Coordinates of C-alpha atoms and ligand atoms in Angstrom, one line a residue:
M18 CA -11.7 25.2 78.7
R19 CA -12.8 28.8 79.6
F20 CA -13.3 31.2 76.7
S21 CA -14.5 34.5 75.6
A22 CA -16.2 35.1 72.2
I23 CA -16.7 38.1 69.8
L24 CA -19.7 38.1 67.8
V25 CA -19.3 40.3 64.7
A26 CA -22.7 42.1 63.9
A27 CA -21.6 45.5 62.6
G28 CA -22.3 44.8 58.9
S29 CA -24.9 46.4 56.7
G30 CA -25.6 43.0 55.0
Q31 CA -26.6 44.8 51.6
R32 CA -26.5 41.7 49.5
A33 CA -29.1 40.1 51.6
G34 CA -31.9 42.4 50.2
Q35 CA -33.5 45.6 51.4
G36 CA -34.5 46.7 54.7
L37 CA -33.0 45.5 57.9
A38 CA -29.5 44.3 58.0
K39 CA -29.5 40.6 58.0
Q40 CA -28.3 40.1 61.6
W41 CA -31.8 41.6 62.7
R42 CA -34.0 40.0 60.4
A43 CA -36.4 37.4 61.8
L44 CA -35.5 33.7 61.8
G45 CA -37.7 31.3 63.3
G46 CA -39.2 33.9 65.6
L47 CA -36.0 35.3 66.6
P48 CA -33.4 37.8 65.2
V49 CA -30.6 36.1 63.4
L50 CA -28.2 37.4 65.9
A51 CA -30.1 35.8 68.8
W52 CA -29.4 32.4 67.5
S53 CA -25.7 32.5 67.6
A54 CA -25.5 34.7 70.7
R55 CA -27.7 32.0 72.8
A56 CA -25.7 29.2 71.3
L57 CA -22.3 30.7 72.2
I58 CA -23.3 31.7 75.8
E59 CA -25.0 28.2 76.2
A60 CA -21.4 26.6 75.0
G61 CA -19.9 28.8 77.7
A62 CA -18.7 32.2 76.4
D63 CA -18.0 34.4 79.2
P64 CA -18.0 37.1 78.1
L65 CA -19.6 37.3 74.9
V66 CA -18.9 40.8 73.0
V67 CA -21.3 41.8 70.5
V68 CA -19.8 44.2 68.1
I69 CA -22.7 46.3 66.3
R70 CA -22.8 49.4 64.2
S71 CA -23.6 52.6 66.0
G72 CA -27.3 53.1 66.2
D73 CA -28.2 49.5 66.4
E74 CA -28.3 49.5 70.4
A75 CA -31.9 48.9 70.6
L76 CA -32.0 46.2 68.3
A77 CA -29.3 44.5 69.8
K78 CA -30.7 44.6 73.4
A79 CA -34.0 43.4 72.0
A80 CA -32.3 40.6 70.4
L81 CA -30.3 39.6 73.6
S82 CA -32.7 40.8 76.4
D83 CA -33.2 37.0 77.2
L84 CA -29.4 36.4 77.8
S85 CA -26.9 37.3 80.4
G86 CA -23.0 37.7 80.1
W87 CA -22.9 39.8 77.1
V88 CA -21.4 43.3 76.4
L89 CA -21.8 45.6 73.4
A90 CA -19.0 47.1 71.4
H91 CA -19.1 49.4 68.3
G92 CA -17.8 48.1 65.1
G93 CA -15.6 49.9 62.4
E94 CA -15.5 50.5 58.7
N95 CA -14.6 46.9 58.1
R96 CA -14.5 43.6 59.7
S97 CA -11.0 44.0 60.9
E98 CA -11.8 47.2 62.7
S99 CA -14.9 45.2 64.1
V100 CA -12.6 42.5 65.5
R101 CA -10.1 44.9 66.8
S102 CA -13.0 46.8 68.7
G103 CA -14.2 43.4 70.1
L104 CA -10.6 42.4 71.5
A105 CA -10.4 45.8 72.9
A106 CA -13.5 45.2 74.9
L107 CA -12.2 42.0 76.5
S108 CA -10.6 42.5 79.8
Q109 CA -6.9 41.5 79.9
G110 CA -7.3 39.1 82.8
G111 CA -10.0 37.3 80.9
P112 CA -9.8 33.8 79.4
E113 CA -7.0 32.9 77.2
A114 CA -9.0 31.4 74.5
V115 CA -11.3 33.6 72.2
L116 CA -13.8 32.9 69.6
I117 CA -14.5 35.0 66.6
H118 CA -17.8 34.3 65.0
D119 CA -20.0 36.0 62.3
A120 CA -23.6 36.8 63.5
A121 CA -24.9 35.9 60.0
R122 CA -24.1 32.2 60.8
P123 CA -26.9 31.4 63.1
F124 CA -26.5 27.5 63.5
V125 CA -23.3 27.1 65.5
T126 CA -23.6 24.7 68.3
T127 CA -21.7 23.6 71.5
A128 CA -20.1 20.7 69.4
H129 CA -18.5 23.1 66.9
V130 CA -17.2 25.3 69.9
Q131 CA -15.9 22.4 71.7
S132 CA -13.9 20.8 68.9
L133 CA -12.3 24.2 68.1
L134 CA -11.3 24.6 71.6
D135 CA -9.9 21.2 71.6
A136 CA -7.9 21.9 68.6
L137 CA -6.2 25.0 70.3
A138 CA -4.2 22.6 72.4
S139 CA -1.8 22.3 69.5
A140 CA -2.1 25.4 67.7
D141 CA -2.3 29.3 67.6
G142 CA -5.6 29.1 65.8
A143 CA -8.4 26.7 64.8
V144 CA -11.0 27.0 62.0
P145 CA -13.9 24.9 60.7
A146 CA -12.9 23.9 57.0
L147 CA -14.9 22.1 54.4
A148 CA -13.6 20.4 51.4
V149 CA -14.8 22.1 48.1
A150 CA -17.6 19.7 46.7
D151 CA -18.5 21.6 43.5
S152 CA -16.1 21.7 40.4
L153 CA -14.2 24.9 40.2
K154 CA -13.5 27.1 37.0
T155 CA -11.7 30.1 36.2
L156 CA -13.0 32.7 33.7
G157 CA -10.6 33.3 31.0
D158 CA -10.7 35.2 27.6
K159 CA -12.2 32.1 26.2
G160 CA -14.6 31.3 28.7
L161 CA -14.6 28.9 31.8
V162 CA -11.7 26.8 32.3
A163 CA -11.4 24.0 34.6
A164 CA -9.4 24.6 37.9
S165 CA -8.1 22.1 40.4
R166 CA -10.1 22.0 43.7
D167 CA -7.5 19.8 45.3
G168 CA -6.1 21.2 48.5
L169 CA -9.0 24.1 48.5
F170 CA -11.2 24.4 51.3
Q171 CA -14.0 26.7 52.4
V172 CA -13.4 28.3 55.8
Q173 CA -16.1 29.1 58.1
T174 CA -16.6 30.6 61.6
P175 CA -16.4 30.4 64.5
Q176 CA -12.5 30.5 64.8
A177 CA -10.9 30.1 67.8
F178 CA -7.5 31.6 68.8
H179 CA -5.1 32.2 71.8
R180 CA -6.3 35.5 72.6
Q181 CA -2.7 37.2 73.1
A182 CA -1.4 35.6 69.8
L183 CA -4.3 37.0 68.0
Q184 CA -4.0 40.3 69.7
A185 CA -0.4 40.7 68.6
A186 CA -1.4 39.7 65.1
Y187 CA -3.8 42.4 65.0
D188 CA -1.4 45.0 66.5
A189 CA 1.0 44.2 63.9
L190 CA -1.7 44.5 61.0
P191 CA -1.6 47.7 59.1
P192 CA -4.7 49.9 59.9
D193 CA -5.9 49.8 56.0
A194 CA -5.5 46.0 55.8
A195 CA -9.0 44.6 55.3
M196 CA -8.7 40.7 56.0
T197 CA -11.9 38.6 55.3
D198 CA -11.1 36.3 58.2
D199 CA -9.1 36.2 61.6
A200 CA -7.2 33.0 60.6
G201 CA -5.9 35.1 57.6
V202 CA -4.5 37.8 60.0
M203 CA -2.8 34.9 62.2
E204 CA -1.3 33.3 59.4
R205 CA 0.1 36.5 57.9
F206 CA 2.2 37.0 61.2
G207 CA 3.4 33.2 61.1
G208 CA 0.6 31.8 63.6
R209 CA -0.1 28.1 63.1
V210 CA -3.9 27.6 62.1
V211 CA -5.4 24.0 62.1
A212 CA -8.6 23.0 60.5
V213 CA -11.4 21.1 62.3
A214 CA -14.4 19.5 60.6
G215 CA -16.6 22.4 59.0
D216 CA -20.3 21.9 58.8
I217 CA -22.4 22.9 56.0
R218 CA -24.9 24.4 58.7
L219 CA -22.3 26.8 59.5
F220 CA -23.0 28.7 56.2
K221 CA -23.3 32.3 56.0
L222 CA -26.4 34.3 55.2
T223 CA -25.6 36.2 52.4
Y224 CA -28.1 36.3 49.7
P225 CA -32.0 36.7 50.0
E226 CA -32.4 33.0 49.0
D227 CA -30.3 31.8 51.8
F228 CA -33.2 32.7 54.4
A229 CA -35.3 30.1 52.7
M230 CA -32.7 27.6 53.9
A231 CA -32.2 28.8 57.2
D232 CA -35.9 29.0 57.8
A233 CA -36.1 25.4 57.0
L234 CA -33.3 24.6 59.4
A235 CA -34.9 26.7 62.1
A236 CA -38.2 25.0 61.7
G237 CA -36.3 21.8 62.6
R238 CA -34.9 23.3 65.7
R239 CA -38.1 23.8 67.7
A240 CA -39.6 21.7 70.4
V241 CA -42.7 21.7 72.6
R242 CA -42.4 22.5 76.2
T243 CA -45.0 22.0 78.8
G244 CA -45.8 24.0 81.7
L245 CA -47.8 23.2 84.7
G246 CA -49.7 25.6 87.0
Y247 CA -51.7 25.4 90.3
D248 CA -53.3 27.7 92.4
A249 CA -55.7 28.0 95.4
H250 CA -57.7 30.8 97.0
R251 CA -59.9 31.1 100.1
F252 CA -63.7 32.1 100.1
E253 CA -64.9 35.0 102.0
P254 CA -68.1 36.9 102.5
G255 CA -69.0 38.5 99.1
D256 CA -71.2 38.4 96.0
R257 CA -69.2 37.5 93.0
V258 CA -65.9 35.6 92.0
W259 CA -63.6 36.1 88.8
L260 CA -62.7 32.7 86.9
C261 CA -61.0 32.8 83.7
G262 CA -61.6 36.5 83.3
V263 CA -65.2 36.0 83.7
E264 CA -67.3 37.6 86.5
I265 CA -69.8 35.1 88.1
A266 CA -72.4 36.1 90.7
H267 CA -71.9 33.7 93.9
D268 CA -72.8 34.1 97.2
Q269 CA -69.1 34.2 98.5
G270 CA -66.0 35.8 97.0
L271 CA -62.3 34.7 96.9
V272 CA -59.6 36.3 98.9
G273 CA -56.5 37.7 97.0
H274 CA -54.3 40.6 96.5
S275 CA -55.7 41.0 92.9
D276 CA -59.0 40.0 91.6
A277 CA -58.3 36.4 93.0
D278 CA -59.0 34.8 89.5
V279 CA -57.4 31.5 90.7
A280 CA -57.8 29.8 87.0
L281 CA -55.9 32.7 85.5
H282 CA -53.1 32.5 88.2
A283 CA -52.6 28.8 87.5
L284 CA -52.7 29.4 83.8
T285 CA -50.2 32.3 83.9
D286 CA -47.9 30.1 86.0
A287 CA -48.2 27.1 83.6
I288 CA -47.0 29.4 80.8
L289 CA -44.3 30.9 82.6
G290 CA -43.2 27.4 83.6
A291 CA -43.2 26.2 79.9
I292 CA -40.5 29.1 79.0
G293 CA -38.4 28.9 82.3
E294 CA -39.6 32.3 83.6
G295 CA -40.2 31.7 87.1
D296 CA -43.8 32.2 88.6
I297 CA -46.5 34.9 88.8
G298 CA -45.1 36.2 92.0
D299 CA -41.7 37.0 90.6
H300 CA -43.2 39.2 88.0
F301 CA -46.2 40.5 90.0
P302 CA -45.1 40.6 93.7
P303 CA -48.0 40.6 96.0
T304 CA -46.1 43.1 98.1
D305 CA -46.4 45.6 95.2
P306 CA -49.6 47.9 95.9
Q307 CA -50.1 48.5 92.0
W308 CA -51.4 45.0 91.8
R309 CA -54.1 45.5 94.4
G310 CA -57.3 44.5 93.0
A311 CA -55.9 44.1 89.5
A312 CA -57.7 42.1 86.7
S313 CA -55.7 39.0 86.2
A314 CA -55.7 39.3 82.7
V315 CA -52.8 41.7 83.0
F316 CA -50.8 38.6 84.4
L317 CA -51.9 36.4 81.7
R318 CA -51.1 38.7 78.7
H319 CA -47.6 39.5 80.3
A320 CA -46.8 35.7 80.3
A321 CA -48.2 35.6 76.5
A322 CA -46.0 38.4 75.5
L323 CA -42.9 36.7 77.0
V324 CA -43.6 33.8 75.1
M325 CA -43.6 35.8 71.9
A326 CA -40.3 37.6 72.7
K327 CA -38.7 34.3 73.1
G328 CA -39.6 33.3 69.5
G329 CA -42.3 30.9 71.1
A330 CA -45.9 30.2 70.2
L331 CA -48.7 29.0 72.5
I332 CA -50.1 25.7 71.2
N333 CA -52.8 24.9 73.6
I334 CA -53.9 25.5 77.1
D335 CA -56.0 23.2 79.5
V336 CA -57.5 24.6 82.6
T337 CA -59.2 22.5 85.6
L338 CA -61.3 24.2 88.1
I339 CA -61.8 22.4 91.3
C340 CA -64.7 23.4 93.6
E341 CA -68.3 22.4 94.8
Q342 CA -69.6 25.6 94.1
P343 CA -70.0 27.7 91.8
K344 CA -71.2 25.6 89.0
I345 CA -68.8 26.0 86.1
K346 CA -70.4 24.4 83.2
P347 CA -72.9 27.3 82.4
H348 CA -69.9 29.8 82.2
R349 CA -67.4 27.2 80.6
Q350 CA -68.1 28.6 77.0
A351 CA -67.9 32.2 78.1
M352 CA -64.6 31.4 79.9
R353 CA -63.0 29.7 76.7
E354 CA -64.0 32.7 74.6
K355 CA -62.6 35.1 77.3
L356 CA -59.1 33.0 77.3
A357 CA -59.3 33.0 73.5
E358 CA -59.5 36.9 73.3
I359 CA -56.8 37.5 75.9
L360 CA -54.2 34.9 74.2
A361 CA -55.4 35.4 70.6
L362 CA -55.9 31.6 70.2
P363 CA -58.4 29.7 68.3
L364 CA -61.2 28.4 70.6
D365 CA -60.4 24.6 69.7
R366 CA -56.9 25.0 71.5
I367 CA -58.6 26.3 74.8
S368 CA -60.1 23.8 77.2
V369 CA -61.8 24.8 80.3
K370 CA -63.0 21.8 82.5
A371 CA -64.2 21.4 86.2
T372 CA -64.5 18.9 88.8
T373 CA -65.5 18.5 92.6
T374 CA -63.6 16.7 95.0
E375 CA -66.7 14.9 96.4
G376 CA -66.9 16.7 99.5
M377 CA -63.4 15.8 100.5
G378 CA -60.5 18.4 101.5
F379 CA -60.7 22.1 101.5
T380 CA -62.4 22.5 98.2
G381 CA -65.1 19.9 99.4
R382 CA -65.7 21.6 102.6
R383 CA -66.1 24.9 100.5
E384 CA -63.4 26.6 102.2
G385 CA -61.9 27.6 98.9
M386 CA -61.3 26.6 95.4
A387 CA -58.2 25.6 93.5
A388 CA -57.1 25.4 89.7
Q389 CA -54.8 23.5 87.5
A390 CA -53.4 24.4 84.3
V391 CA -51.3 22.9 81.5
A392 CA -49.7 24.9 78.7
N393 CA -47.8 23.7 75.6
V394 CA -45.5 26.1 73.8
D395 CA -43.7 25.6 70.6
M396 CA -40.3 27.2 71.2
P397 CA -36.9 27.6 69.4
L398 CA -34.5 25.0 70.4
I399 CA -31.2 26.6 69.8
Ligands
MG656 MG1 -53.4 33.2 93.2

């Protein structure tokens, strides 16, 4: 089923502590909002309308830079106004189903979305609901008094609706009515809302201590991703080569548009491969004159910055140089130190090796040299 989604992120989040509103705070290396935005888009939301406060555009664009299929809308004084704004941003010809979700609930999954959409087949709306587990009390004049929890549920988001039915309910809602959830708006005008199984992991980040729980969950949602890179360059007359960012005197040079550092090119491709960001030519086209003679460390730094922007962290790299000459071993330590400096990694996570091909092939005939690299990256698995 096609659906659009509205991600409500216009709150100031004051109960969650000082500083940045909670939707922009870091969680597992990414802003809180990026978790649910990515999950909803991966579940198929098209489009995703992200409702923010005026002035938060730069924060939103940074959090969503990695994603496509989203638009921004500006929220109002309260949640209801923000949802109205999100609905207005959806085109009238768009999908019939819409999900409304709080950005402060980062751990939504495709399975949650699917069960809500399935439930829409027989209702105007569907919400995740959890039976109340704790005992309930009311506070009276004489202290706490037991209250029944029978038939009581905690309701979470995302909440799913037939868009036109939800729009009609909001159209009928008085402008000053501040509702805490969208199912409430639908019910108020006679819409039928059903429950699907809630999930304690859909909890809302509300208080500072909630972030400790979220950090623990985020830590469990990471995976190691591996990328592989390969490059080769031809020898030409010259007096030096650049390998792993180190200048080495040699009786030949390497042909290339940049400094022809075959090792850094293979390593840059390995890192880009691990994070699904294409290859070095996509980011630095050889047809672009600004990269003529460029130090290839620029390419490697760019790939490492992309890893960070995605909430990832390089774990280790391993480079193998393939050539008969120059001899690599005398320069290995300098190469590792240079890579450690460029990537800001400890030396023991950086390996540089070399091999010959025993006279066989283009490297054996000394026509050129090649390099292979592997990079492991610890990434959020949303
Ligand atoms: Mg190259």
